[in-house]
Amino acid sequence: MADRRRRLRALLRRLPGEYPVLGAIVAAQVVFLLVPTLIVLVASFQGGSVIRFPPDELSVQWYAALPGEERFLAAFYRSVLVATFCTAVAIPVGIATGLGLIRYEIRFAGGIQLYLLLPFTVPLVVSGVVLLLIFRELGVLGQLWTVGLALAIINLPFMIWSVTSRVNALDPELEHAARNLGAEELQTFLHVTLPALMPGVITGGLIMFVLALNEFLVSLLITTPNIVTLPVLIYTSIRANVSPLVAAVASVYVLAAALAVLAADRLVGLEEFLRS
Amino acid sequence: MSRRSERWSPLLAARRAAVDALIALKERLPEDAYRNPPTAVGYLLLVPALVLVGFLFVGMLLLAWYSVLTFDPIEILVYELTLENWRRLFATTGYHVIFLRTIALTTVVTVLAVALALPYAYLTVRVRSAPLRKLLLVSLFVPFFTGVIVRAYGWLIVLGREGVVNAVLGVFGIGPVRFLASEGAVVLALLQIMLPFAIVMIAPAIQNVDRELELAASNLGADRLATFRRVVIPLAAPGIAGATIVVFTITAATFAIPDLIGGGRVDFVANLVYRTLFDSGNYPLAAATSVALVAVTSAVVVGIFRTIGSGTLGIRRGGGGG
């Protein structure tokens, strides 16, 4: 009797997987995370001009209309430009900061770290207002590069984190070994230090790029009508009417996100993102 | 090394020439400068980041100054000091309501996000099946990388009058129910936005929890829940602290979800700031409101620092993986 009960319990434990209760909670979370994200894809294939569930009929007419939508195309192009600029600024800054903080005896290192966290501790809307005021005072408001710079500033801690974790993991003995084998200091940096930092740089760069591509609130505050980026344009379009055309545009974002996740997995492995 | 890299190619030649030129340049420096780089180099390396973040630092001072300037409907900004903006902020009940609502709903979202992130992060780290782990990682990062606006749009489609939920309810003859423009809808949508942040912050901490300790606990007779509560959570406390801080500060400053999902009925401070800024052009009052928001969130963050420490937000030197 006791034996059978034990066997039953063993079977029960195996049946729904390793962690039954935990598994059920997390499965619900997976649905919760994915449904509002992927629903945009479904809505974009709507045949009629009103988004309705279940869809009246399926069609790709909204995708067919995309190439003619110059406003959206221009905004998309600007978003890509802004994200590229932001990443290009953040990568060298991140590498320099990571090396400086970890490799050198810096006085007030704790204070500097706290200061460098400012982009995270200042509420995003306030960062937006602050940058709006500064760019206004400097008379550069309405120039596209200011948006790229702003996004580099507000997400900089992501880059610094990614790089510092790699600098930490890099054994200085490797660099000493390279130097003992006759490598120049510069060669050591280019062939030992930099490649070792690469996973951190790729992770950080990818995060910077995708976040910049998606950034909304600061962009909303500091863009003028001529330089609106795609998230801002999607926002104003949603406020006007919930047309399936916007869903088709938004689907591009879901696809870009999926691509980014794929790239991240191929380049460094998604698990890398969960390491501190 | 592979022979392939020895083959001549214009790119490689150019790279070598560049490196040689750099080395030649470097050789001109006094030897000590590169063999034993002085600490000054370390400070020099920090300058770009300090300057970039300096925009925010200087901007905060500018903001404080704006908050005591005088607003004029025609000239917008008059360089005369006044406490009128602050008096108005403290004396208007409507503003109090928005601040209190922001804090209350942000707290709800933070608690729920951290509580839900714990099992998710734990399972992602501990699950043995590789495809399952990949599924969990993908469902975490695809929404994370999709951005707020697209997901807000998704929630409009899910919760709208002719949305998914009402379609399902309609099958049972219920509804249509109005979900949008309620606090519940705003909390739900915000939770979906913030959950990935919380998971990303907590997972590394769980990765650092020694599996042996959990086995020891279960050997000593603790069931899974007890092990989770008494072993995993205390050891993951730094990650939980980091997640709490990040989720709280981001949620407290949120704009898009209250605006689109809340439909003007569930305004947060950010919506107030935006309206003050662009509808009435009252820069000084918007500045005062912003400063107040910074003060409130800082107070909460300091509170969390005091009770559970700075957690994973600090940059640590040395040690396993940083």
PDB file of N, CA and C in Angstrom, chain A residues 120-121, chain B residues 110 114 201 239-251 300-302 304-305 308-311 313:
ATOM      1  N   PHE A 120      19.220  56.045 -14.863  1.00  0.00           N
ATOM      2  CA  PHE A 120      18.202  55.103 -14.398  1.00  0.00           C
ATOM      3  C   PHE A 120      17.427  55.647 -13.220  1.00  0.00           C
ATOM      4  N   THR A 121      18.074  56.441 -12.385  1.00  0.00           N
ATOM      5  CA  THR A 121      17.391  56.904 -11.176  1.00  0.00           C
ATOM      6  C   THR A 121      16.527  58.133 -11.461  1.00  0.00           C
TER       7      THR A 121
ATOM      8  N   THR B 110       4.823  47.150  -8.951  1.00  0.00           N
ATOM      9  CA  THR B 110       6.149  46.690  -8.542  1.00  0.00           C
ATOM     10  C   THR B 110       6.060  45.378  -7.768  1.00  0.00           C
ATOM     11  N   VAL B 114       7.585  41.851  -9.272  1.00  0.00           N
ATOM     12  CA  VAL B 114       8.669  41.132  -8.595  1.00  0.00           C
ATOM     13  C   VAL B 114       8.196  39.750  -8.167  1.00  0.00           C
ATOM     14  N   MET B 201      16.370  41.399 -14.101  1.00  0.00           N
ATOM     15  CA  MET B 201      17.128  41.833 -12.929  1.00  0.00           C
ATOM     16  C   MET B 201      17.302  40.703 -11.908  1.00  0.00           C
ATOM     17  N   GLY B 239      19.201  40.768  -6.132  1.00  0.00           N
ATOM     18  CA  GLY B 239      18.478  40.871  -7.391  1.00  0.00           C
ATOM     19  C   GLY B 239      17.086  41.425  -7.188  1.00  0.00           C
ATOM     20  N   ILE B 240      16.447  41.003  -6.103  1.00  0.00           N
ATOM     21  CA  ILE B 240      15.098  41.489  -5.809  1.00  0.00           C
ATOM     22  C   ILE B 240      15.135  42.996  -5.538  1.00  0.00           C
ATOM     23  N   ALA B 241      16.170  43.429  -4.797  1.00  0.00           N
ATOM     24  CA  ALA B 241      16.307  44.861  -4.525  1.00  0.00           C
ATOM     25  C   ALA B 241      16.482  45.629  -5.824  1.00  0.00           C
ATOM     26  N   GLY B 242      17.377  45.126  -6.686  1.00  0.00           N
ATOM     27  CA  GLY B 242      17.615  45.790  -7.969  1.00  0.00           C
ATOM     28  C   GLY B 242      16.348  45.861  -8.788  1.00  0.00           C
ATOM     29  N   ALA B 243      15.615  44.740  -8.843  1.00  0.00           N
ATOM     30  CA  ALA B 243      14.381  44.697  -9.623  1.00  0.00           C
ATOM     31  C   ALA B 243      13.361  45.677  -9.074  1.00  0.00           C
ATOM     32  N   THR B 244      13.219  45.708  -7.753  1.00  0.00           N
ATOM     33  CA  THR B 244      12.247  46.616  -7.135  1.00  0.00           C
ATOM     34  C   THR B 244      12.539  48.067  -7.512  1.00  0.00           C
ATOM     35  N   ILE B 245      13.833  48.430  -7.432  1.00  0.00           N
ATOM     36  CA  ILE B 245      14.206  49.813  -7.734  1.00  0.00           C
ATOM     37  C   ILE B 245      13.930  50.140  -9.198  1.00  0.00           C
ATOM     38  N   VAL B 246      14.372  49.253 -10.090  1.00  0.00           N
ATOM     39  CA  VAL B 246      14.217  49.514 -11.524  1.00  0.00           C
ATOM     40  C   VAL B 246      12.739  49.590 -11.901  1.00  0.00           C
ATOM     41  N   VAL B 247      11.955  48.604 -11.435  1.00  0.00           N
ATOM     42  CA  VAL B 247      10.535  48.589 -11.800  1.00  0.00           C
ATOM     43  C   VAL B 247       9.828  49.811 -11.226  1.00  0.00           C
ATOM     44  N   PHE B 248      10.149  50.159  -9.993  1.00  0.00           N
ATOM     45  CA  PHE B 248       9.467  51.297  -9.381  1.00  0.00           C
ATOM     46  C   PHE B 248       9.775  52.592 -10.133  1.00  0.00           C
ATOM     47  N   THR B 249      11.067  52.855 -10.397  1.00  0.00           N
ATOM     48  CA  THR B 249      11.404  54.139 -11.038  1.00  0.00           C
ATOM     49  C   THR B 249      10.839  54.214 -12.449  1.00  0.00           C
ATOM     50  N   ILE B 250      10.882  53.114 -13.194  1.00  0.00           N
ATOM     51  CA  ILE B 250      10.367  53.178 -14.566  1.00  0.00           C
ATOM     52  C   ILE B 250       8.842  53.342 -14.550  1.00  0.00           C
ATOM     53  N   THR B 251       8.171  52.580 -13.682  1.00  0.00           N
ATOM     54  CA  THR B 251       6.706  52.653 -13.655  1.00  0.00           C
ATOM     55  C   THR B 251       6.228  54.026 -13.189  1.00  0.00           C
ATOM     56  N   VAL B 300      11.745  56.848  -2.271  1.00  0.00           N
ATOM     57  CA  VAL B 300      11.427  55.426  -2.274  1.00  0.00           C
ATOM     58  C   VAL B 300      12.695  54.594  -2.509  1.00  0.00           C
ATOM     59  N   VAL B 301      13.513  55.020  -3.484  1.00  0.00           N
ATOM     60  CA  VAL B 301      14.739  54.266  -3.788  1.00  0.00           C
ATOM     61  C   VAL B 301      15.670  54.229  -2.574  1.00  0.00           C
ATOM     62  N   VAL B 302      15.819  55.384  -1.927  1.00  0.00           N
ATOM     63  CA  VAL B 302      16.663  55.421  -0.730  1.00  0.00           C
ATOM     64  C   VAL B 302      16.104  54.478   0.332  1.00  0.00           C
ATOM     65  N   ILE B 304      14.448  51.729  -0.181  1.00  0.00           N
ATOM     66  CA  ILE B 304      14.770  50.351  -0.552  1.00  0.00           C
ATOM     67  C   ILE B 304      16.257  50.072  -0.285  1.00  0.00           C
ATOM     68  N   PHE B 305      17.112  51.037  -0.619  1.00  0.00           N
ATOM     69  CA  PHE B 305      18.555  50.908  -0.344  1.00  0.00           C
ATOM     70  C   PHE B 305      18.781  50.616   1.130  1.00  0.00           C
ATOM     71  N   ILE B 308      17.013  46.838   1.925  1.00  0.00           N
ATOM     72  CA  ILE B 308      17.610  45.627   1.361  1.00  0.00           C
ATOM     73  C   ILE B 308      18.942  45.868   0.657  1.00  0.00           C
ATOM     74  N   GLY B 309      19.477  47.065   0.710  1.00  0.00           N
ATOM     75  CA  GLY B 309      20.773  47.310   0.079  1.00  0.00           C
ATOM     76  C   GLY B 309      20.628  47.678  -1.379  1.00  0.00           C
ATOM     77  N   SER B 310      21.743  48.107  -1.987  1.00  0.00           N
ATOM     78  CA  SER B 310      21.698  48.602  -3.358  1.00  0.00           C
ATOM     79  C   SER B 310      21.545  47.452  -4.346  1.00  0.00           C
ATOM     80  N   GLY B 311      21.766  46.234  -3.867  1.00  0.00           N
ATOM     81  CA  GLY B 311      21.545  45.070  -4.707  1.00  0.00           C
ATOM     82  C   GLY B 311      22.439  45.025  -5.927  1.00  0.00           C
ATOM     83  N   LEU B 313      22.414  46.681  -8.497  1.00  0.00           N
ATOM     84  CA  LEU B 313      22.595  47.901  -9.263  1.00  0.00           C
ATOM     85  C   LEU B 313      24.028  48.400  -9.202  1.00  0.00           C
TER      86      LEU B 313
END
